XYZ file of C-alpha atoms in Angstrom:
689
model
C 103.512 88.727 63.606
C 103.621 85.694 65.877
C 100.962 83.043 65.338
C 100.825 82.553 69.104
C 99.121 85.931 69.511
C 96.172 84.702 67.429
C 95.503 81.747 69.727
C 93.706 81.759 73.057
C 96.772 80.280 74.726
C 98.742 83.338 73.652
C 96.598 85.793 75.606
C 99.009 85.921 78.545
C 102.005 86.233 76.214
C 100.269 89.132 74.476
C 99.717 90.886 77.799
C 103.361 90.435 78.783
C 104.390 91.787 75.385
C 102.147 94.839 75.814
C 103.754 95.539 79.191
C 107.223 95.340 77.664
C 106.109 97.663 74.872
C 104.695 100.103 77.420
C 107.946 100.411 79.359
C 109.993 100.553 76.158
C 108.191 103.811 75.376
C 107.682 105.032 78.930
C 107.311 108.787 79.293
C 110.726 109.490 80.765
C 113.842 111.175 79.425
C 116.499 108.616 78.476
C 119.261 111.142 79.160
C 118.241 112.886 82.408
C 115.683 110.473 83.874
C 113.173 113.311 84.297
C 109.481 112.676 83.821
C 108.052 113.884 80.505
C 104.690 115.576 80.258
C 102.343 115.226 77.313
C 103.801 118.249 75.514
C 107.347 116.897 75.849
C 106.304 113.504 74.451
C 104.532 115.170 71.531
C 107.578 117.331 70.759
C 109.888 114.296 70.724
C 107.460 112.419 68.474
C 107.211 115.314 66.005
C 111.003 115.635 65.878
C 111.346 111.905 65.110
C 108.791 112.071 62.294
C 110.449 115.204 60.880
C 113.851 113.489 60.853
C 112.273 110.489 59.105
C 110.713 112.768 56.466
C 114.053 114.465 55.811
C 115.837 111.121 55.381
C 113.143 109.823 53.029
C 113.133 113.084 51.022
C 116.874 112.802 50.363
C 117.178 109.087 49.623
C 113.809 107.896 48.276
C 112.112 110.138 45.706
C 109.261 107.644 45.306
C 108.071 108.649 48.845
C 107.998 112.371 48.078
C 104.341 112.633 49.144
C 105.252 111.127 52.542
C 108.037 113.683 52.968
C 105.784 116.674 52.253
C 102.729 115.578 54.277
C 101.869 116.979 57.685
C 102.784 114.852 60.670
C 99.239 114.169 61.822
C 98.315 112.523 58.519
C 101.190 110.016 58.370
C 102.024 108.984 61.955
C 99.280 106.376 62.408
C 100.029 102.672 62.014
C 97.844 102.287 58.931
C 99.374 105.336 57.198
C 102.946 104.249 57.925
C 102.345 100.713 56.610
C 100.736 102.140 53.470
C 103.718 104.383 52.692
C 106.482 101.899 53.616
C 104.983 99.218 51.364
C 105.882 101.461 48.427
C 109.570 100.701 49.076
C 111.323 97.610 47.884
C 112.942 95.159 50.272
C 116.410 96.543 49.551
C 115.235 100.127 50.091
C 113.666 99.121 53.405
C 116.961 97.644 54.550
C 118.782 100.761 53.397
C 116.345 103.016 55.263
C 116.562 100.924 58.434
C 120.342 100.978 58.325
C 120.393 104.747 57.707
C 118.115 105.317 60.730
C 120.266 102.991 62.899
C 117.330 100.619 63.447
C 119.174 97.580 62.098
C 122.890 96.880 62.431
C 123.397 94.233 59.734
C 121.409 94.660 56.557
C 122.804 91.345 55.303
C 121.094 89.406 58.106
C 119.123 86.567 56.506
C 116.469 86.636 59.249
C 115.257 90.025 58.064
C 112.035 89.983 56.101
C 110.004 92.741 54.505
C 107.224 92.385 57.074
C 109.722 92.507 59.959
C 111.378 95.656 58.619
C 108.016 97.398 58.253
C 107.076 96.398 61.797
C 110.378 97.788 63.122
C 109.790 101.113 61.379
C 106.166 101.313 62.513
C 107.131 100.416 66.095
C 109.549 103.355 66.279
C 107.501 106.012 64.487
C 103.794 105.388 65.060
C 101.835 107.806 67.217
C 100.907 106.413 70.636
C 98.031 107.402 72.845
C 99.386 108.846 76.073
C 98.801 106.903 79.254
C 96.755 109.789 80.666
C 94.344 109.723 77.716
C 94.158 105.942 77.851
C 93.472 106.080 81.579
C 90.790 108.762 81.210
C 89.014 106.652 78.575
C 89.063 103.555 80.782
C 85.974 102.358 82.648
C 86.639 102.191 86.379
C 84.141 99.402 86.967
C 85.306 95.919 85.916
C 83.215 94.108 83.311
C 82.622 90.410 82.718
C 85.556 90.282 80.295
C 87.997 91.321 82.998
C 86.395 89.692 86.036
C 86.520 86.130 84.676
C 89.753 86.437 82.698
C 92.046 83.825 84.245
C 95.136 85.541 82.845
C 94.241 88.744 84.696
C 92.411 87.552 87.810
C 93.072 83.852 88.392
C 90.501 81.948 90.418
C 93.068 79.576 91.957
C 95.437 80.647 94.713
C 98.490 82.304 93.183
C 101.986 81.738 94.569
C 105.452 82.698 93.453
C 106.009 79.212 92.069
C 102.700 79.050 90.224
C 101.241 80.841 87.221
C 103.040 83.884 85.794
C 100.771 86.945 85.540
C 101.198 90.147 83.560
C 100.996 92.302 86.668
C 102.871 95.485 87.537
C 105.083 95.043 90.573
C 105.487 97.421 93.507
C 109.265 97.597 93.474
C 111.657 99.312 95.840
C 112.274 101.884 93.112
C 110.068 103.535 90.487
C 110.822 105.451 87.319
C 108.622 108.461 88.080
C 105.740 109.422 90.320
C 103.445 108.636 87.379
C 104.883 105.102 87.293
C 104.283 104.699 91.037
C 100.668 105.864 90.790
C 99.952 103.775 87.687
C 101.241 100.582 89.305
C 99.099 101.230 92.386
C 96.098 101.972 90.177
C 96.368 98.713 88.249
C 97.107 96.538 91.278
C 94.276 97.993 93.356
C 91.914 97.617 90.398
C 92.800 93.945 90.032
C 92.583 93.328 93.784
C 89.124 94.877 94.006
C 88.075 92.934 90.883
C 88.884 89.650 92.618
C 86.700 90.622 95.588
C 83.892 91.774 93.280
C 83.964 88.437 91.456
C 83.544 86.564 94.722
C 80.582 88.779 95.704
C 78.874 88.327 92.319
C 79.327 84.558 92.302
C 78.013 84.222 95.852
C 74.941 86.398 95.226
C 73.988 84.877 91.854
C 74.366 81.303 93.141
C 72.026 82.185 96.019
C 69.423 83.660 93.647
C 69.299 80.336 91.717
C 68.319 81.647 88.270
C 66.658 79.401 85.675
C 65.070 79.799 82.262
C 61.270 79.770 81.939
C 59.291 78.492 78.965
C 58.929 81.962 77.438
C 62.685 82.533 77.617
C 62.639 84.952 80.571
C 64.811 84.460 83.642
C 63.226 83.447 86.953
C 64.798 83.319 90.404
C 63.819 80.704 92.987
C 66.446 81.646 95.591
C 67.098 84.643 97.776
C 70.210 86.784 98.371
C 70.724 89.504 100.933
C 73.046 91.525 98.695
C 71.213 91.133 95.354
C 67.683 91.596 94.032
C 66.046 90.864 90.648
C 65.432 93.975 88.549
C 61.810 94.705 87.682
C 62.476 97.661 85.371
C 65.600 99.374 84.049
C 65.592 102.538 81.964
C 68.266 105.042 80.945
C 66.670 108.418 81.737
C 69.437 110.873 80.806
C 72.412 110.948 78.462
C 73.978 114.397 78.751
C 75.955 115.997 75.932
C 79.743 115.571 76.018
C 81.966 118.303 77.358
C 83.976 120.362 74.891
C 86.796 118.286 73.439
C 85.401 114.947 74.655
C 83.463 112.213 72.875
C 81.931 110.433 75.884
C 78.656 111.669 77.471
C 79.205 114.029 80.383
C 76.649 112.106 82.473
C 74.515 108.990 82.068
C 71.734 108.318 84.575
C 69.280 105.446 84.828
C 66.414 104.260 87.054
C 66.475 100.750 88.527
C 63.304 99.325 90.096
C 63.381 96.334 92.453
C 60.923 94.655 94.817
C 61.953 94.608 98.475
C 59.522 92.009 99.776
C 62.138 90.852 102.288
C 62.815 90.995 105.999
C 62.627 94.409 107.639
C 66.355 94.684 108.406
C 67.310 93.710 104.849
C 64.816 96.202 103.442
C 66.309 98.884 105.675
C 69.795 98.071 104.366
C 68.663 98.539 100.769
C 66.864 101.782 101.587
C 70.007 103.027 103.355
C 72.069 103.003 100.175
C 73.865 106.338 100.157
C 74.969 108.652 97.401
C 78.200 107.447 95.716
C 77.738 103.833 96.854
C 78.859 101.489 94.071
C 76.504 98.760 92.820
C 76.600 96.294 89.939
C 74.082 95.498 87.225
C 74.241 91.880 86.056
C 72.681 90.003 83.164
C 72.311 86.218 83.431
C 70.786 83.917 80.803
C 70.738 80.505 82.505
C 70.737 77.457 80.232
C 68.798 75.233 82.665
C 65.022 75.141 82.189
C 64.270 74.173 85.782
C 65.710 74.979 89.206
C 68.896 72.964 89.673
C 71.594 72.668 92.259
C 74.740 74.467 91.151
C 78.258 73.156 91.496
C 80.014 75.843 93.540
C 83.424 74.583 92.374
C 82.454 74.364 88.719
C 82.605 76.980 85.990
C 80.430 79.890 87.119
C 79.796 81.591 83.765
C 78.530 78.515 81.952
C 76.313 77.351 84.835
C 74.376 80.600 85.345
C 74.766 81.926 81.808
C 76.429 85.142 82.950
C 76.447 87.584 80.042
C 77.121 91.148 81.207
C 78.346 92.984 84.310
C 78.196 96.773 84.496
C 78.961 99.055 87.426
C 76.955 102.047 88.590
C 76.943 104.628 91.353
C 73.891 105.312 93.498
C 72.557 108.855 93.314
C 69.627 108.212 95.616
C 66.280 106.506 96.080
C 63.249 108.096 94.428
C 60.211 109.178 96.424
C 56.588 108.768 95.389
C 56.808 111.804 93.080
C 59.942 110.551 91.315
C 62.427 112.905 92.979
C 65.696 111.805 94.549
C 65.541 111.695 98.338
C 68.477 113.783 99.516
C 70.707 112.604 102.346
C 70.382 114.687 105.467
C 69.489 114.762 109.136
C 65.761 114.853 108.414
C 63.955 111.484 108.507
C 63.292 109.901 105.148
C 59.723 110.103 103.819
C 57.611 106.966 104.102
C 57.055 105.123 100.827
C 54.152 102.701 100.661
C 54.575 99.199 99.267
C 57.703 97.173 98.583
C 58.673 98.561 95.180
C 61.689 100.876 95.293
C 63.338 102.787 92.461
C 66.950 103.944 92.642
C 68.518 106.615 90.459
C 72.010 105.450 89.456
C 74.853 107.022 87.485
C 76.460 104.795 84.861
C 80.107 104.934 83.828
C 80.200 107.322 80.852
C 83.289 105.668 79.343
C 81.725 102.209 79.477
C 78.438 103.540 78.079
C 80.280 104.986 75.065
C 82.076 101.651 74.515
C 78.742 99.810 74.659
C 77.141 102.228 72.183
C 80.047 101.674 69.784
C 79.444 97.923 70.027
C 75.728 98.402 69.365
C 76.565 100.413 66.235
C 78.511 97.360 65.009
C 75.394 95.210 65.298
C 75.985 93.722 68.755
C 73.352 93.298 71.462
C 72.239 96.229 73.617
C 73.667 95.548 77.076
C 71.125 97.709 78.886
C 67.994 95.938 77.609
C 68.512 92.662 79.482
C 69.937 93.604 82.892
C 68.111 91.507 85.496
C 70.088 91.653 88.801
C 71.036 94.610 91.002
C 73.885 93.779 93.387
C 75.211 95.845 96.280
C 78.303 95.341 98.407
C 79.250 95.920 102.041
C 80.071 99.612 102.632
C 83.435 98.896 104.269
C 84.584 96.929 101.208
C 83.064 99.195 98.578
C 85.445 102.137 98.314
C 87.309 100.884 95.236
C 85.809 103.445 92.828
C 86.671 106.398 95.073
C 90.260 105.137 95.417
C 90.647 104.609 91.665
C 89.159 108.029 90.898
C 91.539 109.670 93.367
C 94.597 108.012 91.812
C 93.408 108.919 88.310
C 92.804 112.536 89.325
C 96.325 112.707 90.808
C 97.747 111.474 87.517
C 95.838 114.173 85.606
C 97.458 117.031 87.488
C 101.014 118.072 88.127
C 101.122 116.319 91.459
C 103.165 118.504 93.782
C 105.313 116.365 96.062
C 107.818 118.141 98.341
C 111.426 117.861 97.201
C 112.424 116.147 100.444
C 109.784 113.443 99.853
C 109.893 112.947 96.073
C 113.075 110.858 95.835
C 112.175 108.866 98.945
C 108.827 107.808 97.454
C 110.568 106.749 94.249
C 113.176 104.815 96.235
C 116.256 106.824 95.306
C 116.760 109.145 98.266
C 118.025 108.730 101.799
C 115.032 108.156 104.121
C 116.721 110.076 106.930
C 116.837 113.195 104.722
C 113.106 113.693 105.397
C 113.786 114.337 109.102
C 113.093 117.923 110.104
C 116.674 118.461 111.308
C 117.968 117.907 107.741
C 115.443 120.126 105.988
C 116.605 123.681 105.227
C 113.324 125.345 106.258
C 113.315 124.076 109.860
C 111.312 126.423 112.094
C 113.321 127.966 114.981
C 110.264 129.298 116.847
C 107.447 126.937 117.828
C 104.345 127.604 119.876
C 103.926 124.441 121.924
C 100.672 125.841 123.322
C 99.579 123.590 126.229
C 102.005 120.710 125.528
C 104.092 121.391 128.648
C 102.407 121.453 132.042
C 105.004 123.722 133.727
C 108.617 124.902 133.540
C 109.956 121.722 135.123
C 108.236 119.746 132.395
C 110.149 121.733 129.761
C 113.505 121.089 131.428
C 112.731 117.373 131.778
C 111.645 117.035 128.170
C 114.575 118.949 126.615
C 117.598 117.904 128.727
C 120.222 118.963 126.172
C 119.249 122.639 126.244
C 120.133 125.570 128.481
C 116.690 126.974 129.258
C 116.352 130.752 129.556
C 112.952 132.207 130.477
C 111.665 135.408 128.914
C 109.313 137.572 130.941
C 105.641 137.551 130.191
C 104.998 141.069 128.930
C 101.430 141.080 130.262
C 102.132 139.307 133.544
C 105.869 139.248 134.408
C 105.340 136.985 137.425
C 103.473 134.267 135.508
C 105.448 131.160 134.496
C 102.435 129.203 133.355
C 101.529 127.706 129.998
C 101.086 128.246 127.129
C 104.767 128.439 126.162
C 106.485 129.643 123.009
C 109.956 128.151 122.481
C 112.846 129.556 120.438
C 115.620 127.116 119.502
C 118.757 129.208 118.939
C 120.747 126.279 117.564
C 118.260 126.147 114.664
C 118.731 129.872 114.091
C 122.505 129.473 114.092
C 122.308 126.584 111.622
C 120.132 128.639 109.276
C 122.703 131.473 109.464
C 125.595 129.101 108.838
C 126.968 129.497 112.361
C 126.276 125.985 113.608
C 128.759 124.669 116.147
C 128.175 121.232 117.651
C 130.448 121.992 120.605
C 128.563 125.081 121.700
C 125.855 124.910 124.330
C 122.322 124.753 122.966
C 120.290 127.744 124.051
C 116.511 127.589 124.423
C 114.391 130.654 125.116
C 111.035 129.939 126.745
C 108.401 132.646 126.542
C 105.210 132.211 128.559
C 102.327 134.246 127.217
C 98.757 134.924 128.245
C 95.793 133.962 126.100
C 93.101 136.545 125.519
C 90.009 136.096 127.637
C 87.238 134.448 125.681
C 84.503 135.417 128.080
C 83.667 135.938 131.754
C 82.327 132.435 132.371
C 84.253 129.290 133.378
C 82.900 127.500 130.312
C 84.757 130.009 128.152
C 88.135 128.805 129.422
C 89.982 126.650 126.850
C 90.458 122.929 127.381
C 94.085 122.216 128.269
C 96.298 119.162 127.903
C 96.631 117.126 131.105
C 99.229 114.563 129.960
C 102.830 114.903 131.114
C 104.600 113.815 127.942
C 107.998 112.133 128.144
C 111.115 113.472 126.416
C 110.678 110.981 123.548
C 107.041 111.962 123.087
C 107.941 115.665 123.124
C 110.547 115.039 120.416
C 107.845 113.311 118.337
C 105.513 116.300 118.881
C 108.272 118.711 117.856
C 108.974 116.654 114.736
C 105.273 116.600 113.849
C 105.083 120.406 114.053
C 108.068 120.842 111.727
C 108.173 120.376 107.936
C 109.196 116.856 107.016
C 108.087 113.290 107.561
C 107.251 112.077 111.080
C 106.712 108.399 111.822
C 105.532 107.496 115.327
C 105.905 103.783 116.092
C 105.304 101.921 119.316
C 103.415 99.061 120.958
C 99.855 99.553 122.234
C 99.515 101.771 125.291
C 102.595 103.918 124.643
C 100.619 107.097 123.883
C 100.756 107.221 120.085
C 97.191 108.532 119.836
C 97.827 111.196 122.506
C 100.975 112.323 120.699
C 99.122 112.498 117.378
C 96.315 114.476 119.017
C 98.757 116.990 120.507
C 100.526 117.377 117.153
C 97.189 118.106 115.470
C 96.273 120.644 118.152
C 99.625 122.415 117.899
C 99.482 122.553 114.094
C 95.976 123.984 114.382
C 97.208 126.817 116.633
C 100.534 127.444 114.865
C 99.138 127.504 111.344
C 95.511 128.684 111.650
C 95.293 129.517 107.931
C 96.064 125.920 106.892
C 93.911 122.802 106.888
C 94.791 119.431 108.392
C 93.668 116.150 106.813
C 93.560 113.086 109.074
C 93.358 109.655 107.417
C 93.183 106.386 109.365
C 92.970 102.737 108.410
C 89.669 102.133 110.215
C 86.615 104.029 111.435
C 87.300 102.996 115.023
C 90.806 104.492 114.977
C 89.476 107.717 113.477
C 86.724 107.970 116.100
C 89.213 107.469 118.946
C 91.438 110.209 117.560
C 88.493 112.492 116.856
C 87.122 112.188 120.403
C 90.505 113.223 121.835
C 90.675 116.207 119.462
C 87.232 117.350 120.600
C 88.479 117.362 124.208
C 91.300 119.821 123.355
C 91.235 123.507 122.510
C 90.044 123.151 118.922
C 87.017 125.143 117.825
C 84.295 122.675 116.898
C 83.250 124.778 113.908
C 86.548 123.790 112.312
C 85.956 120.036 112.738
C 84.420 117.796 110.073
C 84.146 114.005 110.186
C 83.742 112.307 106.788
C 82.982 108.717 105.845
C 81.097 105.915 107.532
C 81.216 105.439 111.305
C 80.350 109.002 112.313
C 77.301 107.722 114.199
C 79.618 105.704 116.493
C 81.234 108.843 117.948
C 80.758 109.130 121.706
C 79.213 112.597 121.548
C 75.778 114.139 121.140
C 77.063 116.637 118.554
C 76.842 115.898 114.860
C 80.181 116.354 113.078
C 78.997 115.095 109.695
C 78.617 117.425 106.718
C 74.961 118.061 107.487
C 75.658 118.417 111.207
C 78.236 121.116 110.508
C 75.765 122.996 108.301
C 73.154 122.835 111.065
C 75.764 123.999 113.586
C 76.574 127.070 111.469
C 72.881 127.854 111.015
C 72.264 127.548 114.769
C 75.283 129.774 115.459
C 73.903 132.300 113.010
C 70.605 132.457 114.879
C 72.439 132.820 118.187
C 74.549 135.730 116.914
C 71.534 137.440 115.349
C 69.812 137.264 118.754
C 72.890 138.970 120.254
C 72.559 141.690 117.607
C 68.910 142.142 118.591
C 69.866 142.553 122.264
C 72.572 145.079 121.370
C 70.078 146.988 119.197
C 67.662 147.266 122.127
C 70.474 148.392 124.430
C 71.451 151.188 122.020
C 67.835 152.188 121.338
C 68.132 151.710 117.580
C 64.918 151.211 115.606
C 64.432 148.854 112.691
C 64.822 145.137 112.131
C 68.628 145.086 112.002
C 68.899 141.457 113.134
C 66.924 140.037 110.213
C 69.947 138.840 108.206
C 73.727 138.880 108.458
C 73.778 141.653 105.857
C 71.526 143.943 107.913
C 73.637 143.119 110.974
C 76.722 144.214 109.060
C 75.124 147.573 108.244
C 74.114 147.902 111.898
C 77.717 147.351 112.962
C 79.130 149.883 110.452
C 76.601 152.686 110.971
C 75.613 152.316 114.630
C 78.081 150.244 116.661
C 81.381 151.342 115.132
C 80.751 155.139 115.483
C 79.744 154.682 119.133
C 82.783 152.514 119.783
C 85.123 155.128 118.275
C 83.431 157.840 120.324
C 83.795 155.671 123.417
C 87.536 155.202 122.841
C 88.106 158.933 122.378
C 86.254 159.875 125.580
C 87.908 157.146 127.619
C 91.263 158.713 126.895
C 89.944 162.014 128.263
C 87.954 161.114 131.352
C 86.911 157.546 132.123
C 84.634 158.514 135.065
C 82.459 160.793 132.944
C 82.227 158.100 130.296
C 80.878 155.610 132.829
C 78.094 158.037 133.700
C 77.196 159.074 130.163
C 77.528 155.849 128.107
C 75.459 152.970 129.405
C 74.333 149.593 128.034
C 71.410 148.857 130.365
C 70.078 145.805 128.555
C 73.460 144.118 128.326
C 74.441 145.093 131.891
C 71.312 143.513 133.335
C 71.902 140.305 131.413
C 75.630 139.742 131.667
C 76.965 142.085 134.385
C 79.915 142.941 132.167
C 81.966 145.872 133.393
C 82.453 148.783 131.059
C 86.218 148.512 130.943
C 86.020 144.881 129.766
C 83.346 145.504 127.135
C 84.327 144.020 123.782
C 82.511 143.691 120.540
C 82.980 140.424 118.662
C 82.151 140.449 114.977
C-alpha cells in the first residue's frame, strides 16, 4: 500500500517489512512457546478460515458462496480480495470489529483498502518456511550478489547502513529459528566472498566486445577460463509430488593452454566441488583498463551468474573419470570437458522466466570459475542446515534449552544428568594403581580381584563409582565417604606374536585431565579449554579411545576447524588401540597424514579387499590342514559353507573329546600344516571367523 515499496529506494524497507511479517507469523505456539510443525500450522490455519466462514455465514448473506466453499479455494490472497470486495465499507468495518481485528470502527484513518489488507494479512494461506527453503537455490545469482541492500560492498559497521539481516541473539524462539538464522547469515557471508572472487577473476580476464558481437578475452586468470562449449545433457523427470527436475546435468568445455601447475589444478577438480558459470557482455569494443574501484557490473557487462557442482572430468570416450587411487588416464591436447550438476531449483526458475519471453540464461555462458578448496564448502554447509530443518532434529533434552539460550549451562554437566553412568571402563587411561589414587583423591579406593589372575594389579581398569549408584537410587549423602571399586581385568590374547599386543597409553594424566576424560565418557557436554601445550589433544584422543571401547556399537564423529588439527588428532588415534578398519578420514588434507596407510574412502575399501584376500588365504591353509577337497577359499560365501560343514563339526568333536581325555586328543587330532607354520599349541588353538 505504501508508495515507497514501489521505488528503488524502498527495497531495504521492503526487506525489513518482510522480516517483520515473517516473525509475526512465526511457526510457534503463542500460548506454550512450543515449536509448531507443518501439520500444526495447517490445522490452525484451517480453524481460522472455518471461524471466518461461520461469522460471514451468520452476518453477511451476500457472501454465502464464500461461506460454503472449501478452504483451499478461498484462502489465497487473490480469492480473499475478490470476496471481500463484495462487502461495503460499513460491512467491512463491522466484520473487522466482530473478528477483533480493529478496535475502533469509527477511526477516520480506516479505508476500504486498509481493511481488506488487514483481513487478507490475517487469513491468507502462507507457504511454510520449509517449502520456501526447499524451493530456494543454494547458489547465489547476480541479483543477490550485487544487491547493496543484501551484501554491501563498503565496510559495514554498527553506526553505518542498516541491513535486513537476521541476528544471532543470545536466545532463539525454536531450534528451527536458530538453524534458519545460521543458514541465512552463512549464505550472505559466503556470497560476499564469492563476489570478491568473481570480480577478481573477471577483471583479470579483461573481456571486450568484438565486431561480430562475441566476447573476447585478452587477459588471463588462474581461477577462471573462457567456456568453449556449454550444453545441458540431461534434465531428469521430477520426483513424485515435486515440480522441479530431479537432476540437471551439463557439459562444460574449456581450453587449458596454461602452465602445467595451473592445468593440474583444473584437472584435479573433485566431485562435489562448487564452480560458477558467468555470462559477461562487455560494452567496450576494445581492450581497456578497468577501474577496480568503479562499478563492476556496468564495466564488464555482467549479466548472469549460476552455480554448479562438479561431477567429474570426461575422458576421451565421454565418460566421467571416477575418483580413486588409480592414476587418471592421459588425455591428449588441452581441451577438457567437465560434467557438472546444475541447481534444479534455479533451473526451474530460469525455465519459468524463459516461458515468459525472457532470454535463455544457458545459451550465453562464457566463463567457468572455480574457487579455492578450503573456501569452497558453502554449498555443503547450506545443504546440511537445510537437511536438518527438513527432519525432526533430535537434540538431547539437556542440550535443547541451552542451545536456545533459556537453560542453565551447568545443567549439561554429567553430574547433573539423570543417566550418569556408574561403571566406566577406563581401559589404559591409568598406568598403575598409584595413578588411580593420585587422579581421584576424593575417593576411598577398593580393589577387586582379577578373576583370571588374582595377583595382577595391572591395567586395563574398570571403575565403579558407588556415589553415582547411590544418587541414582536416591540415597545420596554428601557427608558419606565416596567409595570407588577398581577392577583390573585381563584382555584376551590377540595372537602369539608381539605385534599382536595392543598399543597402550603412555601418558600419566593429571587429576584435572582425568576428570575431563571421565566427563567426556559420560552423557552430557564436555568443554576442554587450555593454553597450548596443556595436553588438550591427548585428552581428546584418550576420550575417543575410551568411547570406542566402552560403546563398540556406536560411531564417533570428529569435527575440527582445520585439516592440520584433524591430522594431529588422527595420528594420535592411530597410535592407540583402535582397529584401523574402523577409521575413516574424510575431506581434504588426508594426503598430509604422516603415515603410509590410506585412510580415505578408497583406501578403506582397498584395505577391506586386501584383508579379504588375506583371510581367504588362511581358509586355504586350514583346508589343506584338514585334507578337505574343493575350492572352498574362492569367495567369502564358500568359506562360510566350509566353516559350517567342515570346521564347526570338527571343533565340536574336539571339545567333546578334550573333556574326556586330552592326551588321546593330542595324538589323534592334528593340524600339521598349521603347526609347521605357526607352532601354535593345541590347547591355545582358536578359530576366528
